[in-house]
Amino acid sequence: MSSLPRRAKVQVQGVVSKDEFSSVSELSSASEEDDKEDSSWEPQKKASRSRKQLVPKESKPKRMPRVKKNTPQISDDSEVVVKEELNSSVAAADTALEDRKNKLDTVETPKTAKTKRKCSAQPHSAQRTKKLKVDEETSKATNLEGESNSSETPSTSTICRGTCKKEENEDDFTFGQSPLKKMKTETCPQGQPVKFPANANNTKEEVEMNWDIVQVLSERTNVEPWVCANAIRLFNDDNTIPFIIRYRKELINNLDADSLREVQQTLEELRAVVKKVHNTIQKIKKEGKMSECLLKALLNCKTFEELEHVSAPYKTGSKGTKAQRARQLGLEGAARTLLEKPGELNLLSYIRPDVKGLSTLRDIETGVQHILADMIAKDKDTLDFIRNLCQNRHVSIQSSLAKVSSKKVNEKDVDKFLLYQHFSCNIRTIHHHQILAINRGENLKILTVKVDISDGVKNEFCRWCIQNRWRPRSFARPEVMKILHNSLDDSFKRLIYPLLCREFRAKLTSDAEKESVMMFGRNLRQLLLTSPVPGRTLMGVDPGYKHGCKLAIISPTSQILHTDVVYLHCGQGFREAEKIKRLLLNFNCSTVVIGNGTACRETEAYFADLIMKNYFAPLDVVYCIVSEAGASIYSVSPEASKEMPGLDPNLRSAVSIARRVQDPLAELVKIEPKHIGVGMYQHDVSQTLLKATLDSVVEECVSFVGVDINICSEVLLRHIAGLNANRAKNIIEWREKNGPFINREQLKKVKGLGPKSFQQCAGFIRINQDYIRTFCSQQTESSGQIQGVTVTSLAEVEVTNQKQGKKKSKTAVNVLLKPNPLDQTCIHPESYDIAMRFLSSIGGTLFEIGRPEIQQKIISFLEKEGIEKAAERLQTTVHTLQVIIDGLRQPESFDFRTDFDKPDFKRSIVCLEDLQVGTVLTGRVENATLFGIFVDIGVGKAGLIPIRNVTEAKLSKTKKRRSLGLGPGEKVEVQVLNIDISRSRITLDLIRVL
């Protein structure tokens, strides 16, 4: 494998080179050659032994004490360099440290690498140290031009940081070639192609299969192989999706979050298949049933369906297949003779009158037929041919009303599936929502579903088998050919056709579930990123009939000011109006938020009537409707009890409804995502996949918005990338015990927050500088003795947590107590040195961050030099520099959600009967599904825009996503096409997105 980087390097440096895109096949072929040099597949224990043989020096524990003596020297140098970075003078120390580091590379062991990680700016995963050391040795022949090593990846760090730590392979992300044709990635904003890693296809898994996981991952996700390889490495190092999207963008070629999430999920599926294959192999070997042919078939499996097809006969407790029973009777030799030397086949010699299955010639022919059918159905080339044949022929999925329906089935449920009672569609053109609907009907015993493969496919398949793959090697008598024909018919009907049906159904269901989950994720993201409405006192109303309407008034800081219950729909509306008016005037509240649940329409009409009569004068009251999905579930949850102790659960839901408008993200993260109600068929899809995707979307949204660590709640904090419930709890406890965080470095003091967690979460945590200045001024006014005690206690914590020398601990404490204005930005601490040098080059200071002065300086600098030259001079990537520029430009407390639409505030109401065909209205998207978009047009019932009416031409440029989708909260202009008052259905046409 060490020849691979050199081969890629020579190709780049050649004057007349081949087509750059052909390097993919060359690299993969080189990888295959290297694989041939390795031993054949063995159990994991043996495989791990062969890996250790590659680095015998590193694996010897005897040498560790001798090398450990050099460790203090390395750590001291590293700290000197880090201090110099803070003073923006990094260039002088780089060359000497790099030379010294290269000399130490050959004797470095995993233990010394572990010691070095403690003093490096950005530590690496301890589990992958050995693998990274092997890669480092193999890549010494290749050097990067104009690139520097990173503590995690060379993309976003300075040269200085690379000298502190060099345990990453320099060629892991080597850039020497142009990328492949863009598939699911975007064009680079600066117009420069992302360079091709020289050893992108060199990703190895613990268990070797007969297929390359990078290539299969690329085929299934339609993403370039080198991007998949980089993504695998990043995920192996426990990097989160928000971190990769923001700070490692160049390594994934600008892949969006949904596509990267799809790569991650597909990778987990493939690894699950590999793991199950490995377990199956171990089990069959233990039973002594393993053969070379079976092992090869198992290692070829890429899906659970293929694995099930191959391993079914060998399951414990299985009676065995017909082919196995025929083999036990000794007929396998006859089957092979039929194919290889049919002229010598004499079936009469196998007759044993006293043995069941061998007593007659007919029994023997049947046994040989079963063996041949099994061989045909397990042959890889045969299965590949029939799969390709089905791809080019008409294969349909059909559903019909079940003949014997269960007595428990409701007639209303049967009517829901009226469209699918006589349904047939090509599997290549069927929609995802149709698959989910058919599956639901089948599970309810209402529908019967089958896959129809035409007889022409079967005839062509049998003809190909007879003439090519299973043609006897010499002349065969007619009776022998008849056995072969019968074997083909039996194999197709009994084994291959059921396998194809399972594969088609599984693939269609899997794709439909993934698309449904992704649609749910897109809707959830759109809902979470709804623009907040800060600075208002709000009245939340949870409508109801018998138990009244619950009211809750909250302050601009989300504090509960008052709660009450009013009965608007029991003949007491006029008397209750006085109470509502008094509450609004007392708390100076002019905004009412109404939940869209039971009695919503009547409550809305009640408030609209009072507003139209100017009843609340002098207040100019407006109202809006908000989804209350999940509010009732949250109101009885332990989180709500902890947050609002002693408050009635019904009143808690009113508080939640009001807070959903004030800060949707902070409130909705308290609710389990699947209860928010913006999905489609969410109860029919894989709940594991749904939960993982929705949790990832929540983490992505919370991280990108960012949280102020000194005021945010524990619930919000646990959704930050790199954190979890325990770490969030520890952060809150540390804050309550030690006071507010002064800067991001203090996060390292928190129990359970290791270097990797800090790296993942640091860029998404904000520290408001005004808050810190106020705190520091209060500390200054207080006695110096108290302040000294605080410093001493921090020093003691440092000595306890950091297993370093006392001198280093004290130095760290001095740094920790100093606020850093960069901590209020999206700039990652690993890039602070680059940010300081960039500020120095444009003549700016830290105190100008977010002000118009620095924005003007940045614009002038970029117009003069350009971002690409600036990145090259600062020895970083364009993506990293762009993040730095964005962070310096954004004002303090910047929230990108303000660019999104706010809720619609209304004063009047429209009824369904008021609508007419052709009326043009404005509305807001309520939910998006695979078959259409539901739009709230203010008549109490959402209208549907069929998906065929959502075309690319009608979408704005910012909405032309690959899904052509519209998300909840987006404002649209629509035209009424049809009104069905009896069924309360409104069909709309999309005119444009506002």
mmCIF file of C-alpha atoms in Angstrom, residues 671-847:
data_model
loop_
_atom_site.group_PDB
_atom_site.id
_atom_site.type_symbol
_atom_site.label_atom_id
_atom_site.label_comp_id
_atom_site.label_asym_id
_atom_site.label_seq_id
_atom_site.Cartn_x
_atom_site.Cartn_y
_atom_site.Cartn_z
ATOM 1 C CA ILE A 671 -40.296 17.885 22.529
ATOM 2 C CA GLU A 672 -39.439 14.556 20.966
ATOM 3 C CA PRO A 673 -39.133 15.418 17.251
ATOM 4 C CA LYS A 674 -41.514 12.739 15.976
ATOM 5 C CA HIS A 675 -44.344 14.337 18.002
ATOM 6 C CA ILE A 676 -44.013 17.708 16.256
ATOM 7 C CA GLY A 677 -46.218 16.469 13.403
ATOM 8 C CA VAL A 678 -44.564 17.676 10.212
ATOM 9 C CA GLY A 679 -43.846 14.290 8.649
ATOM 10 C CA MET A 680 -45.529 11.659 6.502
ATOM 11 C CA TYR A 681 -46.059 7.978 7.384
ATOM 12 C CA GLN A 682 -43.686 8.495 10.327
ATOM 13 C CA HIS A 683 -45.311 5.600 12.200
ATOM 14 C CA ASP A 684 -44.698 3.194 9.304
ATOM 15 C CA VAL A 685 -40.972 3.797 8.811
ATOM 16 C CA SER A 686 -37.998 2.487 10.740
ATOM 17 C CA GLN A 687 -38.200 4.172 14.140
ATOM 18 C CA THR A 688 -34.455 3.783 14.649
ATOM 19 C CA LEU A 689 -33.712 5.591 11.384
ATOM 20 C CA LEU A 690 -36.336 8.229 12.106
ATOM 21 C CA LYS A 691 -35.009 8.991 15.585
ATOM 22 C CA ALA A 692 -31.381 9.114 14.436
ATOM 23 C CA THR A 693 -32.206 11.461 11.558
ATOM 24 C CA LEU A 694 -34.414 13.813 13.568
ATOM 25 C CA ASP A 695 -31.963 13.970 16.456
ATOM 26 C CA SER A 696 -29.219 14.778 13.955
ATOM 27 C CA VAL A 697 -31.339 17.557 12.414
ATOM 28 C CA VAL A 698 -32.020 19.052 15.851
ATOM 29 C CA GLU A 699 -28.298 18.920 16.657
ATOM 30 C CA GLU A 700 -27.517 20.569 13.324
ATOM 31 C CA CYS A 701 -30.016 23.409 13.866
ATOM 32 C CA VAL A 702 -29.042 24.125 17.470
ATOM 33 C CA SER A 703 -25.337 24.033 16.620
ATOM 34 C CA PHE A 704 -25.592 26.326 13.596
ATOM 35 C CA VAL A 705 -27.688 28.863 15.520
ATOM 36 C CA GLY A 706 -25.317 28.625 18.471
ATOM 37 C CA VAL A 707 -26.020 29.028 22.179
ATOM 38 C CA ASP A 708 -24.851 31.521 24.786
ATOM 39 C CA ILE A 709 -23.362 29.151 27.303
ATOM 40 C CA ASN A 710 -23.899 31.504 30.236
ATOM 41 C CA ILE A 711 -27.678 31.818 29.864
ATOM 42 C CA CYS A 712 -28.862 28.797 27.835
ATOM 43 C CA SER A 713 -30.861 25.956 29.336
ATOM 44 C CA GLU A 714 -29.590 22.443 29.918
ATOM 45 C CA VAL A 715 -32.126 21.038 27.446
ATOM 46 C CA LEU A 716 -30.811 23.266 24.645
ATOM 47 C CA LEU A 717 -27.188 22.660 25.543
ATOM 48 C CA ARG A 718 -27.449 18.874 25.267
ATOM 49 C CA HIS A 719 -28.261 19.194 21.554
ATOM 50 C CA ILE A 720 -24.971 20.944 20.716
ATOM 51 C CA ALA A 721 -22.598 18.858 18.589
ATOM 52 C CA GLY A 722 -20.202 16.899 20.798
ATOM 53 C CA LEU A 723 -22.352 17.210 23.941
ATOM 54 C CA ASN A 724 -24.913 14.941 25.542
ATOM 55 C CA ALA A 725 -27.175 14.977 28.589
ATOM 56 C CA ASN A 726 -24.386 14.236 31.096
ATOM 57 C CA ARG A 727 -21.952 16.774 29.651
ATOM 58 C CA ALA A 728 -24.656 19.440 29.478
ATOM 59 C CA LYS A 729 -25.552 18.750 33.109
ATOM 60 C CA ASN A 730 -21.887 19.027 34.120
ATOM 61 C CA ILE A 731 -21.553 22.347 32.276
ATOM 62 C CA ILE A 732 -24.579 23.786 34.097
ATOM 63 C CA GLU A 733 -23.252 22.537 37.443
ATOM 64 C CA TRP A 734 -19.825 24.071 36.752
ATOM 65 C CA ARG A 735 -21.477 27.366 35.813
ATOM 66 C CA GLU A 736 -23.553 27.417 38.996
ATOM 67 C CA LYS A 737 -20.526 26.591 41.139
ATOM 68 C CA ASN A 738 -17.843 28.770 39.537
ATOM 69 C CA GLY A 739 -19.807 31.564 37.910
ATOM 70 C CA PRO A 740 -20.090 32.367 34.193
ATOM 71 C CA PHE A 741 -17.612 31.116 31.615
ATOM 72 C CA ILE A 742 -15.071 33.825 30.737
ATOM 73 C CA ASN A 743 -13.917 32.142 27.530
ATOM 74 C CA ARG A 744 -14.143 28.880 25.632
ATOM 75 C CA GLU A 745 -10.946 27.438 27.103
ATOM 76 C CA GLN A 746 -12.689 27.089 30.467
ATOM 77 C CA LEU A 747 -14.874 24.386 28.915
ATOM 78 C CA LYS A 748 -11.875 22.076 29.274
ATOM 79 C CA LYS A 749 -12.328 22.343 33.048
ATOM 80 C CA VAL A 750 -15.762 20.686 32.925
ATOM 81 C CA LYS A 751 -15.886 17.069 34.053
ATOM 82 C CA GLY A 752 -16.415 14.656 31.176
ATOM 83 C CA LEU A 753 -15.617 17.227 28.475
ATOM 84 C CA GLY A 754 -12.519 15.745 26.846
ATOM 85 C CA PRO A 755 -10.416 17.120 23.990
ATOM 86 C CA LYS A 756 -12.588 15.538 21.303
ATOM 87 C CA SER A 757 -15.820 16.840 22.797
ATOM 88 C CA PHE A 758 -14.278 20.292 23.146
ATOM 89 C CA GLN A 759 -13.194 20.266 19.515
ATOM 90 C CA GLN A 760 -16.691 19.330 18.319
ATOM 91 C CA CYS A 761 -18.663 21.795 20.472
ATOM 92 C CA ALA A 762 -16.351 24.802 20.886
ATOM 93 C CA GLY A 763 -17.239 26.494 17.598
ATOM 94 C CA PHE A 764 -20.967 26.385 18.328
ATOM 95 C CA ILE A 765 -20.802 27.843 21.843
ATOM 96 C CA ARG A 766 -20.946 31.625 22.206
ATOM 97 C CA ILE A 767 -19.805 33.826 25.076
ATOM 98 C CA ASN A 768 -21.501 37.224 25.117
ATOM 99 C CA GLN A 769 -18.810 39.829 25.682
ATOM 100 C CA ASP A 770 -21.179 42.431 27.190
ATOM 101 C CA TYR A 771 -22.236 39.895 29.795
ATOM 102 C CA ILE A 772 -18.596 39.079 30.576
ATOM 103 C CA ARG A 773 -17.632 42.762 30.808
ATOM 104 C CA THR A 774 -20.451 43.321 33.287
ATOM 105 C CA PHE A 775 -19.332 40.313 35.301
ATOM 106 C CA CYS A 776 -15.677 41.386 35.263
ATOM 107 C CA SER A 777 -16.565 44.907 36.381
ATOM 108 C CA GLN A 778 -18.500 43.458 39.306
ATOM 109 C CA GLN A 779 -15.531 41.283 40.168
ATOM 110 C CA THR A 780 -13.234 44.328 40.057
ATOM 111 C CA GLU A 781 -15.479 46.258 42.430
ATOM 112 C CA SER A 782 -15.506 43.371 44.873
ATOM 113 C CA SER A 783 -12.570 42.755 47.208
ATOM 114 C CA GLY A 784 -9.271 41.622 45.765
ATOM 115 C CA GLN A 785 -9.191 38.832 48.306
ATOM 116 C CA ILE A 786 -12.286 37.224 46.844
ATOM 117 C CA GLN A 787 -10.876 37.542 43.362
ATOM 118 C CA GLY A 788 -7.640 35.939 44.543
ATOM 119 C CA VAL A 789 -9.564 33.039 46.031
ATOM 120 C CA THR A 790 -11.301 32.525 42.682
ATOM 121 C CA VAL A 791 -7.994 32.350 40.848
ATOM 122 C CA THR A 792 -6.551 29.970 43.417
ATOM 123 C CA SER A 793 -9.520 27.632 43.165
ATOM 124 C CA LEU A 794 -9.246 27.588 39.381
ATOM 125 C CA ALA A 795 -5.570 26.759 39.688
ATOM 126 C CA GLU A 796 -6.364 23.882 41.999
ATOM 127 C CA VAL A 797 -8.906 22.540 39.530
ATOM 128 C CA GLU A 798 -6.332 22.746 36.779
ATOM 129 C CA VAL A 799 -3.740 20.789 38.762
ATOM 130 C CA THR A 800 -6.319 18.108 39.560
ATOM 131 C CA ASN A 801 -7.696 17.668 36.026
ATOM 132 C CA GLN A 802 -4.572 18.168 33.918
ATOM 133 C CA LYS A 803 -1.905 15.593 34.663
ATOM 134 C CA GLN A 804 0.830 18.052 33.784
ATOM 135 C CA GLY A 805 3.457 19.976 35.659
ATOM 136 C CA LYS A 806 2.505 22.776 38.053
ATOM 137 C CA LYS A 807 4.156 25.403 35.885
ATOM 138 C CA LYS A 808 2.008 24.510 32.876
ATOM 139 C CA SER A 809 -1.162 24.448 34.967
ATOM 140 C CA LYS A 810 -0.647 27.962 36.250
ATOM 141 C CA THR A 811 0.066 29.242 32.756
ATOM 142 C CA ALA A 812 -3.199 27.745 31.555
ATOM 143 C CA VAL A 813 -5.109 29.422 34.393
ATOM 144 C CA ASN A 814 -3.763 32.848 33.468
ATOM 145 C CA VAL A 815 -4.989 32.359 29.904
ATOM 146 C CA LEU A 816 -8.378 31.092 31.053
ATOM 147 C CA LEU A 817 -9.221 34.188 33.078
ATOM 148 C CA LYS A 818 -8.817 36.501 30.075
ATOM 149 C CA PRO A 819 -11.895 37.119 27.863
ATOM 150 C CA ASN A 820 -11.445 36.598 24.127
ATOM 151 C CA PRO A 821 -13.719 38.564 21.759
ATOM 152 C CA LEU A 822 -13.383 35.729 19.209
ATOM 153 C CA ASP A 823 -15.461 33.566 21.547
ATOM 154 C CA GLN A 824 -18.609 35.420 20.498
ATOM 155 C CA THR A 825 -18.125 34.358 16.842
ATOM 156 C CA CYS A 826 -18.492 31.148 14.836
ATOM 157 C CA ILE A 827 -14.684 30.952 14.445
ATOM 158 C CA HIS A 828 -13.289 27.719 15.867
ATOM 159 C CA PRO A 829 -10.518 28.001 18.491
ATOM 160 C CA GLU A 830 -8.233 25.949 16.248
ATOM 161 C CA SER A 831 -8.331 28.863 13.779
ATOM 162 C CA TYR A 832 -7.778 31.698 16.260
ATOM 163 C CA ASP A 833 -4.155 32.072 15.171
ATOM 164 C CA ILE A 834 -5.184 32.457 11.523
ATOM 165 C CA ALA A 835 -7.882 34.934 12.550
ATOM 166 C CA MET A 836 -5.331 37.030 14.482
ATOM 167 C CA ARG A 837 -2.947 37.083 11.538
ATOM 168 C CA PHE A 838 -5.789 38.021 9.201
ATOM 169 C CA LEU A 839 -6.827 40.853 11.526
ATOM 170 C CA SER A 840 -3.220 42.027 11.577
ATOM 171 C CA SER A 841 -3.005 41.973 7.776
ATOM 172 C CA ILE A 842 -6.131 44.130 7.367
ATOM 173 C CA GLY A 843 -5.207 46.472 10.210
ATOM 174 C CA GLY A 844 -8.099 45.492 12.449
ATOM 175 C CA THR A 845 -8.399 44.721 16.164
ATOM 176 C CA LEU A 846 -10.430 42.312 18.238
ATOM 177 C CA PHE A 847 -12.577 45.121 19.601
#
